[in-house]
Short mmCIF file of C-alpha atoms in Angstrom, two decimals:
data_model
loop_
_atom_site.label_atom_id
_atom_site.label_comp_id
_atom_site.label_asym_id
_atom_site.label_seq_id
_atom_site.Cartn_x
_atom_site.Cartn_y
_atom_site.Cartn_z
CA MET A 286 -4.68 22.80 -23.95
CA THR A 287 -2.13 22.22 -21.26
CA ILE A 288 1.02 20.18 -21.50
CA GLU A 289 3.09 20.17 -18.36
CA LYS A 290 6.39 19.99 -20.16
CA LYS A 291 8.27 19.56 -16.93
CA LEU A 292 6.76 16.09 -16.73
CA LEU A 293 7.47 14.99 -20.26
CA ARG A 294 10.39 14.01 -22.47
CA GLU A 295 10.99 11.61 -25.31
CA PHE A 296 11.05 7.94 -24.49
CA THR A 297 14.24 6.02 -25.28
CA PRO A 298 14.86 2.23 -25.45
CA ARG A 299 17.07 2.42 -22.39
CA ASP A 300 14.16 3.75 -20.32
CA ASP A 301 12.55 0.37 -20.71
CA ALA A 302 15.73 -1.63 -20.12
CA PHE A 303 17.07 -3.11 -16.91
CA HIS A 304 18.14 -0.57 -14.26
CA PRO A 305 20.74 -2.28 -12.11
CA CYS A 306 20.88 -0.89 -8.63
CA ASN A 307 23.11 -1.99 -5.76
CA VAL A 308 20.90 -0.65 -2.98
CA PRO A 309 19.64 -3.50 -0.79
CA GLY A 310 15.87 -3.85 -1.29
CA SER A 311 15.91 -2.51 -4.83
CA TRP A 312 13.46 -4.07 -7.32
CA GLU A 313 12.15 -3.75 -10.82
CA TRP A 314 9.16 -5.05 -12.72
CA TRP A 315 7.93 -5.03 -16.32
CA TYR A 316 4.14 -5.06 -16.34
CA PHE A 317 1.60 -5.84 -19.02
CA ASP A 318 -2.13 -6.26 -19.22
CA ALA A 319 -4.81 -6.62 -21.83
CA LYS A 320 -8.53 -6.35 -22.25
CA LEU A 321 -9.33 -8.88 -24.93
CA ASP A 322 -12.19 -8.78 -27.40
CA ASN A 323 -13.50 -12.14 -26.23
CA GLY A 324 -14.11 -10.77 -22.71
CA TYR A 325 -10.96 -12.12 -21.10
CA LEU A 326 -8.73 -9.86 -19.03
CA MET A 327 -5.07 -10.57 -18.42
CA ALA A 328 -2.32 -9.07 -16.35
CA GLY A 329 1.25 -10.10 -15.65
CA SER A 330 4.62 -8.87 -14.53
CA PHE A 331 8.24 -10.02 -14.81
CA HIS A 332 10.04 -9.28 -11.58
CA PHE A 333 13.68 -8.70 -10.72
CA GLY A 334 13.60 -8.27 -6.96
CA SER A 335 10.59 -8.48 -4.69
CA PRO A 336 8.84 -5.12 -4.15
CA ARG A 337 6.94 -5.94 -0.99
CA PRO A 338 8.48 -5.91 2.47
CA PRO A 339 10.55 -7.76 3.38
CA ALA A 340 12.35 -6.85 0.17
CA ASN A 341 14.65 -9.27 -1.61
CA SER A 342 16.61 -7.91 -4.51
CA ASP A 343 17.67 -11.37 -5.60
CA ALA A 344 14.19 -12.71 -6.03
CA ARG A 345 13.19 -13.53 -9.60
CA PHE A 346 9.58 -14.39 -10.47
CA ILE A 347 6.73 -13.92 -12.87
CA GLU A 348 3.13 -13.31 -11.85
CA PHE A 349 0.46 -13.97 -14.41
CA ALA A 350 -3.35 -13.85 -14.16
CA ILE A 351 -6.14 -14.41 -16.61
CA TYR A 352 -9.80 -13.78 -15.89
CA ASP A 353 -12.51 -15.24 -18.06
CA PRO A 354 -15.69 -13.26 -18.87
CA GLU A 355 -17.39 -14.68 -15.77
CA GLY A 356 -14.53 -13.47 -13.58
CA ASN A 357 -13.01 -16.89 -12.94
CA ARG A 358 -9.32 -16.60 -12.36
CA ARG A 359 -6.17 -18.44 -13.13
CA MET A 360 -3.12 -17.16 -11.36
CA VAL A 361 0.42 -18.40 -11.66
CA ARG A 362 3.41 -17.20 -9.68
CA LYS A 363 6.58 -18.83 -10.95
CA ARG A 364 9.96 -18.39 -9.23
CA PHE A 365 13.30 -18.63 -11.00
CA ASP A 366 16.90 -19.00 -9.97
CA ILE A 367 18.76 -15.78 -10.44
CA GLY A 368 21.11 -17.57 -12.86
CA ASP A 369 18.20 -18.41 -15.17
CA CYS A 370 17.31 -14.75 -15.72
CA THR A 371 18.86 -12.04 -17.82
CA ALA A 372 17.89 -8.57 -18.82
CA SER A 373 19.48 -6.13 -21.18
CA GLU A 374 20.59 -2.69 -19.99
CA GLU A 375 20.22 -1.28 -23.48
CA PHE A 376 16.60 -2.02 -24.34
CA CYS A 377 13.76 -4.09 -23.05
CA LYS A 378 14.78 -7.74 -23.27
CA VAL A 379 13.97 -9.80 -20.21
CA ASN A 380 14.48 -13.56 -20.17
CA MET A 381 13.30 -15.66 -17.29
CA GLY A 382 13.72 -19.34 -17.98
CA TYR A 383 12.13 -19.75 -21.42
CA ASN A 384 9.79 -16.82 -20.85
CA VAL A 385 10.41 -13.56 -22.67
CA LEU A 386 9.38 -9.96 -22.58
CA GLU A 387 11.20 -7.95 -25.20
CA GLY A 388 10.95 -5.21 -27.73
CA LYS A 389 11.23 -1.54 -28.45
CA ILE A 390 8.47 0.87 -29.30
CA PRO A 391 6.36 0.19 -31.29
CA THR A 392 6.50 -3.56 -31.00
CA TYR A 393 6.88 -5.89 -27.98
CA HIS A 394 6.60 -9.62 -27.65
CA ILE A 395 5.56 -11.39 -24.50
CA PHE A 396 5.76 -15.16 -24.02
CA PHE A 397 4.90 -16.91 -20.79
CA SER A 398 3.94 -20.50 -20.14
CA GLU A 399 3.52 -22.33 -16.87
CA ASN A 400 1.08 -24.82 -15.37
CA ASN A 401 -1.20 -24.84 -18.47
CA GLN A 402 -1.62 -21.06 -18.37
CA GLY A 403 0.20 -18.53 -20.49
CA CYS A 404 0.32 -16.10 -23.33
CA ASP A 405 2.16 -15.47 -26.56
CA LEU A 406 1.28 -11.95 -27.53
CA THR A 407 2.44 -9.04 -29.71
CA TYR A 408 1.82 -5.53 -28.49
CA GLU A 409 1.78 -2.86 -31.22
CA SER A 410 1.84 0.72 -29.92
CA MET A 411 -1.17 2.88 -30.60
CA VAL A 412 0.16 5.85 -28.63
CA GLU A 413 3.55 7.27 -27.82
CA GLY A 414 5.66 6.27 -24.82
CA TYR A 415 5.53 8.30 -21.60
CA ILE A 416 8.22 9.17 -19.13
CA PRO A 417 8.14 11.87 -16.52
CA GLU A 418 11.15 14.15 -16.65
CA GLY A 419 13.57 13.67 -13.82
CA GLN A 420 13.25 9.87 -13.96
CA GLY A 421 15.21 7.19 -15.68
CA LEU A 422 18.32 8.48 -17.43
CA ASP A 423 17.86 12.02 -16.23
CA ALA A 424 17.59 11.41 -12.56
CA GLN A 425 20.08 13.92 -11.29
CA PRO A 426 18.76 14.64 -7.83
CA PHE A 427 19.76 11.17 -6.74
CA ASP A 428 23.12 10.48 -5.19
CA PRO A 429 25.44 9.36 -7.94
CA THR A 430 27.51 7.36 -5.49
CA VAL A 431 24.48 5.18 -4.88
CA TYR A 432 22.62 5.22 -8.19
CA ALA A 433 24.26 4.59 -11.48
CA PRO A 434 22.82 6.85 -14.21
CA GLY A 435 19.29 5.78 -15.06
CA THR A 436 18.79 3.61 -12.03
CA ALA A 437 17.00 5.91 -9.66
CA PRO A 438 13.41 5.18 -8.85
CA GLY A 439 11.03 5.57 -11.67
CA TRP A 440 7.96 4.64 -13.62
CA VAL A 441 7.79 4.58 -17.40
CA VAL A 442 4.98 3.77 -19.74
CA PRO A 443 6.25 2.54 -23.08
CA GLN A 444 2.78 1.44 -24.23
CA CYS A 445 -0.21 3.01 -22.60
CA ARG A 446 -2.39 1.65 -25.39
CA ALA A 447 -1.40 -1.12 -27.79
CA LYS A 448 -3.09 -3.48 -30.20
CA VAL A 449 -2.71 -6.94 -28.82
CA SER A 450 -2.76 -10.09 -30.88
CA GLY A 451 -1.68 -13.68 -30.42
CA THR A 452 -2.77 -16.38 -28.04
CA ILE A 453 -3.56 -17.00 -24.40
CA THR A 454 -3.58 -20.40 -22.80
CA TRP A 455 -6.34 -21.17 -20.29
CA ASP A 456 -6.16 -24.58 -18.64
CA GLY A 457 -4.09 -25.88 -21.52
CA LYS A 458 -6.48 -24.59 -24.16
CA ILE A 459 -4.82 -22.20 -26.60
CA ILE A 460 -7.15 -19.37 -27.57
CA GLU A 461 -6.56 -16.90 -30.42
CA VAL A 462 -7.10 -13.38 -29.12
CA SER A 463 -7.05 -9.76 -30.02
CA GLY A 464 -7.65 -6.63 -28.00
CA GLU A 465 -6.01 -3.65 -26.45
CA GLY A 466 -3.28 -3.77 -23.89
CA TYR A 467 -0.92 -1.77 -21.75
CA ARG A 468 2.72 -2.01 -20.69
CA ASP A 469 4.63 -0.14 -18.05
CA HIS A 470 7.78 -0.57 -16.03
CA ASN A 471 8.59 0.35 -12.42
CA PHE A 472 11.89 0.36 -10.58
CA ALA A 473 12.82 1.57 -7.10
CA HIS A 474 15.44 1.25 -4.45
CA GLN A 475 13.22 0.50 -1.46
CA PRO A 476 10.27 -1.70 -0.76
CA LEU A 477 6.88 -0.74 -2.07
CA SER A 478 5.15 0.00 1.15
CA GLY A 479 2.59 2.58 0.09
CA ALA A 480 2.88 6.23 -0.67
CA ALA A 481 3.13 8.43 2.35
CA GLY A 482 -0.03 10.45 3.03
CA VAL A 483 -2.20 8.53 0.61
CA GLU A 484 -5.37 6.84 1.81
CA ASN A 485 -6.61 5.16 -1.33
CA ALA A 486 -5.58 5.22 -4.95
CA PHE A 487 -7.24 3.70 -8.02
CA TRP A 488 -5.23 3.08 -11.16
CA THR A 489 -6.67 2.30 -14.55
CA LYS A 490 -6.88 3.17 -18.23
CA PHE A 491 -9.81 4.25 -20.30
CA TYR A 492 -9.77 3.75 -24.06
CA ILE A 493 -12.58 5.94 -25.35
CA GLY A 494 -12.46 6.20 -29.15
CA ASN A 495 -9.32 8.12 -30.05
CA TRP A 496 -8.89 9.28 -26.45
CA THR A 497 -6.63 7.35 -24.05
CA LEU A 498 -6.64 8.12 -20.36
CA ASN A 499 -4.04 6.71 -17.96
CA VAL A 500 -5.54 7.55 -14.58
CA ASP A 501 -4.17 7.30 -11.07
CA ALA A 502 -6.89 8.85 -8.88
CA GLY A 503 -7.15 8.88 -5.11
CA ARG A 504 -7.15 10.95 -2.02
CA LYS A 505 -4.91 11.77 0.87
CA ILE A 506 -5.29 10.67 4.44
CA ARG A 507 -7.59 12.20 7.01
CA LYS A 508 -4.70 14.24 8.52
CA GLN A 509 -4.33 15.90 5.12
CA GLY A 510 -8.01 16.62 4.81
CA TYR A 511 -8.75 13.78 2.38
CA ALA A 512 -7.45 16.09 -0.36
CA SER A 513 -7.81 14.78 -3.90
CA MET A 514 -4.63 13.57 -5.52
CA GLY A 515 -3.56 11.75 -8.66
CA ARG A 516 -2.26 12.03 -12.14
CA LEU A 517 -3.83 11.77 -15.53
CA ILE A 518 -1.84 11.18 -18.74
CA LEU A 519 -4.14 12.08 -21.60
CA TYR A 520 -3.63 11.07 -25.19
CA LYS A 521 -5.51 12.07 -28.28
CA ASN A 522 -4.82 9.69 -31.16
CA LYS A 523 -1.11 8.87 -30.82
CA LYS A 524 0.02 11.84 -28.87
CA ILE A 525 0.07 12.94 -25.24
CA ILE A 526 -1.86 16.16 -25.12
CA GLY A 527 -1.66 16.77 -21.40
CA VAL A 528 -0.51 15.53 -18.03
CA SER A 529 -2.58 16.79 -15.08
CA LYS A 530 -2.51 16.34 -11.35
CA LYS A 531 -5.96 17.89 -10.81
CA VAL A 532 -7.42 14.44 -10.33
CA GLY A 533 -9.17 12.80 -7.45
CA GLY A 534 -10.77 9.51 -6.67
CA TRP A 535 -12.67 7.83 -3.84
CA GLY A 536 -14.77 4.86 -3.10
CA THR A 537 -18.29 4.69 -1.66
CA ASP A 538 -20.87 1.95 -0.84
CA PHE A 539 -18.31 -0.11 0.99
CA VAL A 540 -18.82 -3.79 1.74
CA VAL A 541 -16.88 -6.00 4.13
CA ASP A 542 -16.26 -9.55 3.02
CA ASP A 543 -14.40 -12.44 4.65
CA SER A 544 -11.19 -10.54 4.51
CA LEU A 545 -12.62 -7.95 6.96
CA ILE A 546 -11.02 -5.25 4.80
CA PRO A 547 -13.75 -3.11 3.21
CA TRP A 548 -13.91 -2.44 -0.53
CA PRO A 549 -16.04 0.04 -2.46
CA GLN A 550 -18.84 -0.94 -4.79
CA THR A 551 -18.65 2.44 -6.44
CA ILE A 552 -15.54 4.38 -7.43
CA THR A 553 -15.71 8.01 -8.54
CA MET A 554 -12.85 9.63 -10.43
CA THR A 555 -12.93 13.36 -10.94
CA PHE A 556 -10.98 15.63 -13.18
CA ASP A 557 -10.87 19.37 -12.62
CA ASP A 558 -8.32 20.90 -14.95
CA PRO A 559 -10.51 23.28 -17.03
CA GLU A 560 -7.89 23.93 -19.73
CA LEU A 561 -7.52 20.22 -20.31
CA ILE A 562 -10.24 18.03 -18.86
CA LYS A 563 -13.26 18.31 -16.56
CA GLY A 564 -15.82 15.81 -15.43
CA GLU A 565 -16.32 12.49 -13.75
CA ILE A 566 -16.10 8.78 -14.40
CA THR A 567 -18.23 6.61 -12.18
CA CYS A 568 -17.26 2.95 -11.89
CA ARG A 569 -19.61 0.29 -10.50
CA VAL A 570 -17.69 -2.75 -9.43
CA ASN A 571 -19.20 -5.99 -10.68
CA LYS A 572 -16.41 -8.36 -9.73
CA VAL A 573 -13.47 -8.42 -7.33
CA LEU A 574 -10.83 -10.16 -9.41
CA GLU A 575 -7.96 -10.12 -7.00
CA PHE A 576 -7.32 -9.49 -3.31
CA MET A 577 -4.10 -9.31 -1.36
CA ASP A 578 -3.77 -8.48 2.28
CA LEU A 579 -0.52 -6.45 2.29
CA HIS A 580 0.23 -7.45 5.82
CA ARG A 581 -0.09 -11.16 5.12
CA ARG A 582 3.66 -11.77 5.44
CA PHE A 583 3.95 -9.85 8.70
CA LYS A 584 4.59 -11.71 11.89
CA PRO A 585 1.66 -11.80 14.42
CA PHE A 586 2.63 -8.79 16.56
CA GLN A 587 3.93 -6.75 13.66
CA LYS A 588 0.55 -7.26 11.99
CA TRP A 589 -1.36 -6.38 15.11
CA PHE A 590 0.70 -3.20 15.60
CA ALA A 591 0.34 -2.17 11.92
CA GLU A 592 -3.39 -2.80 11.93
CA THR A 593 -3.99 -1.09 15.32
CA PHE A 594 -2.09 2.07 14.51
CA LYS A 595 -1.75 2.38 10.80
CA GLY A 596 -4.54 0.51 9.01
CA LYS A 597 -5.21 -2.50 6.86
CA PRO A 598 -3.61 -1.91 3.53
CA ALA A 599 -4.73 -4.13 0.75
CA TYR A 600 -4.49 -4.53 -2.97
CA ARG A 601 -7.53 -5.39 -5.06
CA ARG A 602 -8.30 -5.60 -8.72
CA TYR A 603 -11.86 -4.85 -9.80
CA ARG A 604 -13.81 -5.25 -13.00
CA PHE A 605 -16.43 -2.54 -13.38
CA ASP A 606 -19.02 -0.90 -15.52
CA TYR A 607 -18.26 2.76 -16.05
CA ASP A 608 -20.05 5.88 -17.10
CA ALA A 609 -17.81 8.71 -18.29
CA ALA A 610 -19.07 12.29 -18.54
CA LEU A 611 -16.14 14.41 -19.53
CA GLU A 612 -15.21 17.61 -21.32
CA ILE A 613 -11.81 17.34 -22.91
CA SER A 614 -10.34 20.51 -24.44
CA GLY A 615 -13.85 21.79 -24.90
CA GLU A 616 -15.24 18.60 -26.46
CA ALA A 617 -18.01 16.76 -24.66
CA ILE A 618 -17.20 13.08 -24.30
CA GLU A 619 -19.62 10.52 -22.95
CA ASP A 620 -18.98 6.87 -22.82
CA LYS A 621 -20.10 3.71 -21.11
CA GLY A 622 -18.24 0.44 -20.99
CA ILE A 623 -16.49 -2.21 -19.04
CA GLY A 624 -13.14 -1.59 -17.45
CA TRP A 625 -10.93 -2.71 -14.67
CA CYS A 626 -8.61 -1.08 -12.14
CA GLU A 627 -6.25 -1.63 -9.35
CA HIS A 628 -7.21 -0.44 -5.89
CA HIS A 629 -4.28 0.46 -3.63
CA LYS A 630 -5.70 0.79 -0.17
CA MET A 631 -2.74 2.28 1.60
CA ILE A 632 -4.03 2.34 5.18
CA MET B 286 9.90 -1.96 47.80
CA LYS B 287 12.39 0.72 46.91
CA ASP B 288 11.70 0.04 43.21
CA LYS B 289 7.91 0.16 43.73
CA GLN B 290 8.17 3.57 45.37
CA LYS B 291 10.24 4.79 42.45
CA TYR B 292 7.68 3.49 39.97
CA ILE B 293 4.89 5.08 41.89
CA ARG B 294 6.64 8.43 41.98
CA MET B 295 7.26 8.33 38.22
CA ALA B 296 3.75 7.19 37.53
CA ASP B 297 2.58 10.11 39.58
CA GLN B 298 4.63 12.45 37.44
CA LEU B 299 3.14 10.95 34.30
CA GLY B 300 -0.31 11.51 35.74
CA ILE B 301 0.51 15.15 36.34
CA VAL B 302 1.75 15.56 32.78
CA VAL B 303 -1.31 13.83 31.30
CA ASP B 304 -3.63 16.04 33.44
CA ARG B 305 -1.93 19.17 32.26
CA ALA B 306 -2.14 18.08 28.65
CA ARG B 307 -5.85 17.23 28.90
CA GLU B 308 -6.59 20.61 30.45
CA TYR B 309 -4.65 22.35 27.75
CA PHE B 310 -6.45 20.44 25.01
CA THR B 311 -9.87 21.08 26.57
CA ASP B 312 -9.20 24.78 27.07
CA SER B 313 -7.94 25.11 23.46
CA LEU B 314 -10.95 23.30 22.15
CA GLU B 315 -13.18 25.52 24.25
CA GLU B 316 -11.61 28.57 22.55
CA VAL B 317 -12.23 27.14 19.09
CA LEU B 318 -15.85 26.29 19.87
CA ASP B 319 -16.41 29.63 21.54
CA LYS B 320 -15.56 31.34 18.26
CA LYS B 321 -18.25 29.22 16.61
CA GLY B 322 -20.76 30.32 19.26
CA ILE B 323 -20.70 26.95 21.05
CA GLU B 324 -20.41 27.06 24.83
CA LEU B 325 -19.12 24.28 27.02
CA ASP B 326 -20.31 23.76 30.58
CA LEU B 327 -18.31 21.98 33.28
CA THR B 328 -19.89 18.63 32.46
CA ASP B 329 -18.90 19.03 28.79
CA LYS B 330 -15.39 19.94 29.71
CA SER B 331 -15.08 17.06 32.09
CA GLY B 332 -16.35 14.73 29.38
CA ILE B 333 -13.84 16.05 26.89
CA GLU B 334 -11.00 15.76 29.41
CA ASN B 335 -11.93 12.10 29.99
CA LEU B 336 -11.97 11.44 26.25
CA PHE B 337 -8.50 12.90 26.03
CA SER B 338 -7.25 10.75 28.84
CA ASP B 339 -8.89 7.68 27.27
CA ALA B 340 -7.06 8.37 24.03
CA VAL B 341 -3.73 8.80 25.79
CA HIS B 342 -4.20 5.66 27.85
CA THR B 343 -5.36 3.56 24.97
CA TYR B 344 -2.90 4.66 22.27
CA ILE B 345 0.13 6.48 23.78
CA CYS B 346 1.24 5.51 27.28
CA ALA B 347 2.23 1.91 26.73
CA GLU B 348 3.33 2.52 23.20
CA LEU B 349 5.68 5.35 23.97
CA THR B 350 7.09 3.41 26.90
CA ALA B 351 7.68 0.43 24.61
CA PHE B 352 9.48 2.48 21.97
CA ILE B 353 11.86 3.90 24.51
CA GLY B 354 12.19 0.56 26.23
CA TYR B 355 13.02 -1.16 22.98
CA LEU B 356 15.67 1.47 22.16
CA LEU B 357 17.28 1.06 25.55
CA TYR B 358 17.12 -2.70 25.46
CA ASP B 359 18.59 -2.78 21.98
CA GLU B 360 21.47 -0.58 23.12
CA LEU B 361 22.15 -1.97 26.61
CA LYS B 362 20.86 -5.57 26.23
CA GLU B 363 19.45 -5.44 29.75
CA ASP B 364 16.41 -7.75 30.12
CA ASP B 365 15.32 -5.94 33.26
CA ILE B 366 14.34 -2.94 31.20
CA LEU B 367 11.61 -4.96 29.51
CA GLU B 368 10.87 -7.47 32.20
CA ARG B 369 10.76 -5.41 35.35
CA ILE B 370 11.45 -1.71 35.25
CA LEU B 371 9.13 -0.36 32.58
CA PRO B 372 6.30 -2.89 33.21
CA GLY B 373 6.54 -2.01 36.87
CA PHE B 374 6.18 1.68 36.06
CA LEU B 375 3.16 1.00 33.80
CA ASP B 376 1.50 -1.19 36.44
CA GLU B 377 1.69 1.65 38.99
CA TYR B 378 0.31 4.14 36.43
CA GLU B 379 -2.54 1.83 35.47
CA ALA B 380 -3.43 1.43 39.13
CA MET B 381 -4.09 5.20 39.21
CA ILE B 382 -6.46 5.14 36.22
CA GLU B 383 -10.02 5.39 37.45
CA ASN B 384 -11.85 3.98 34.43
CA VAL B 385 -10.04 1.73 31.99
CA PRO B 386 -11.25 2.68 28.51
CA GLU B 387 -13.27 0.11 26.66
CA ARG B 388 -10.91 0.17 23.69
CA LEU B 389 -7.99 -0.58 25.95
CA GLU B 390 -9.85 -3.59 27.29
CA LYS B 391 -10.52 -4.80 23.77
CA LYS B 392 -6.91 -4.15 22.76
CA ALA B 393 -5.69 -6.28 25.67
CA ASN B 394 -8.08 -9.08 24.80
CA ASP B 395 -6.86 -9.11 21.18
CA ILE B 396 -3.27 -9.14 22.39
CA PHE B 397 -4.00 -12.01 24.74
CA SER B 398 -5.43 -14.09 21.87
CA ILE B 399 -2.44 -13.41 19.62
CA SER B 400 -0.03 -14.23 22.39
CA LYS B 401 -1.75 -17.55 23.16
CA ARG B 402 -1.66 -18.48 19.51
CA VAL B 403 2.02 -17.69 19.16
CA LEU B 404 2.93 -19.52 22.39
CA GLU B 405 1.12 -22.59 21.17
CA SER B 406 2.86 -22.54 17.81
CA ASP B 407 5.93 -24.58 17.11
CA LYS B 408 7.88 -21.55 16.14
CA GLU B 409 11.21 -21.16 17.91
CA LYS B 410 11.32 -18.22 20.28
CA ASN B 411 14.26 -16.65 22.00
CA LEU B 412 14.16 -16.23 25.76
CA ILE B 413 13.09 -12.63 25.99
CA VAL B 414 10.34 -13.11 23.39
CA GLU B 415 9.09 -16.15 25.29
CA LYS B 416 9.06 -14.12 28.54
CA LEU B 417 7.11 -11.26 26.96
CA LEU B 418 4.55 -13.70 25.49
CA ARG B 419 4.12 -15.41 28.84
CA ASP B 420 3.82 -12.07 30.55
CA ILE B 421 0.89 -11.16 28.28
CA LYS B 422 -0.72 -14.53 28.96
CA ASN B 423 -0.41 -13.99 32.70
CA VAL B 424 -1.39 -10.37 33.02
CA ALA B 425 -3.50 -9.25 30.04
CA GLU B 426 -6.76 -9.57 31.92
CA VAL B 427 -5.73 -7.25 34.73
CA LYS B 428 -2.81 -5.24 33.42
CA LYS B 429 -3.78 -3.79 30.05
CA LEU B 430 -1.04 -1.25 29.74
CA ARG B 431 1.56 -3.85 30.47
CA ALA B 432 0.06 -6.20 27.90
CA SER B 433 0.11 -3.44 25.36
CA PHE B 434 3.72 -2.67 26.24
CA ASP B 435 4.69 -6.29 25.74
CA ALA B 436 2.85 -6.49 22.42
CA VAL B 437 4.41 -3.34 21.02
CA THR B 438 7.83 -4.46 22.12
CA LEU B 439 7.27 -7.82 20.43
CA SER B 440 6.29 -6.00 17.31
CA MET B 441 9.46 -3.94 17.41
CA MET B 442 11.43 -7.17 17.76
CA GLY B 443 9.92 -8.42 14.51
CA GLU B 444 7.60 -10.95 16.12
#
């Protein structure tokens, strides 16, 4: 087994707290999603600061989406005055209007309600929290005159897998639900404009029995030989047993819809870290749940220039059927199921 | 007239530089292919040189000129840089190009459409932006490099 200790340290409540940063363009979000036993999917995020260009650190909003088993979607984006929002710097407690996201490992509570859509959910941790070393409180390489301790860019995963219970509200109808969910938390000092050198990246989780995989799989741009890249955080039962970067992912069988930005009908994720995990997961997209043209807020000539010389970046969310054929620490694991992922098309 | 002669002279120099670059590229490629046992004849080399020129004309000439032009304009605030000097230089260079690449034609057509749409919109435009937009509308059909230059400059200006 391999544990890359340089990427791992114990999670603390402050890692999931607010990270105030005075750099213009800084932003932060607390993200949650769930795959519910009744076939519904849900994803939401509480935002302090807007992550997309043009960045606005004073923006406050919640995005919330529910998808029914047929893939029908209800999406709410609710803005708030900065004065109506608070967040603790000691632990996770975010209040935006009457909406709340709060807790400490192992229990979080999320309440959101707007336009007849919403949720009132409890997340109970099934696995330990994850934080890469060098982020959050430890971020020493960053200029201390710019970043207060713990405010440098980071990504933490307090709950990669959690038992979810409570209710969702769909068109005013309150539905009792249970399932499994995920929570993470990003913060950065500059707009989210895509990772340099990355062509495409697919991010998802697989819950396969007592295995939990948090996968970010993609490949680099043509200039870098389309080299595989990514990260896998692998859990067995409650514990992280390994973190590997020997991961890759790509799409095939592309289609072009009205957006004129192609998307793949098949996504392949590969793992090649023989001491830890080997194999492939093949995902066949059965529904495009979300689409966002990341240049949509660009002015006409900015958009033209970006698309002519850089590409057409887009964000999509897919629901898929997957086949997993893996060997984890010498154990053969096969699984089929339904999942979903984010597709970050960077160029 | 004096300006025109200056632009022609500079355009000539650019032509010399592009020619040298395309020969270097082709000779280097020939070396690589030779090691793989692939031989190039004169027609092949000529074809490769033309491809190189097409790439430079479609994606570099106007763009590089616009980046420098924008920097100078931003520093010196001289409209002439964007309205007369650099477009004049590009016009003379384009006049020397034997075959306008198909992609450059398409690029200019796309730019023309965008410019027309923006001009017809109610959005307020400052004077230099308006002039660049009108320049595209007036010249895009015949002066592709200039249209590209205007478009890239508008992009740098946040339009």
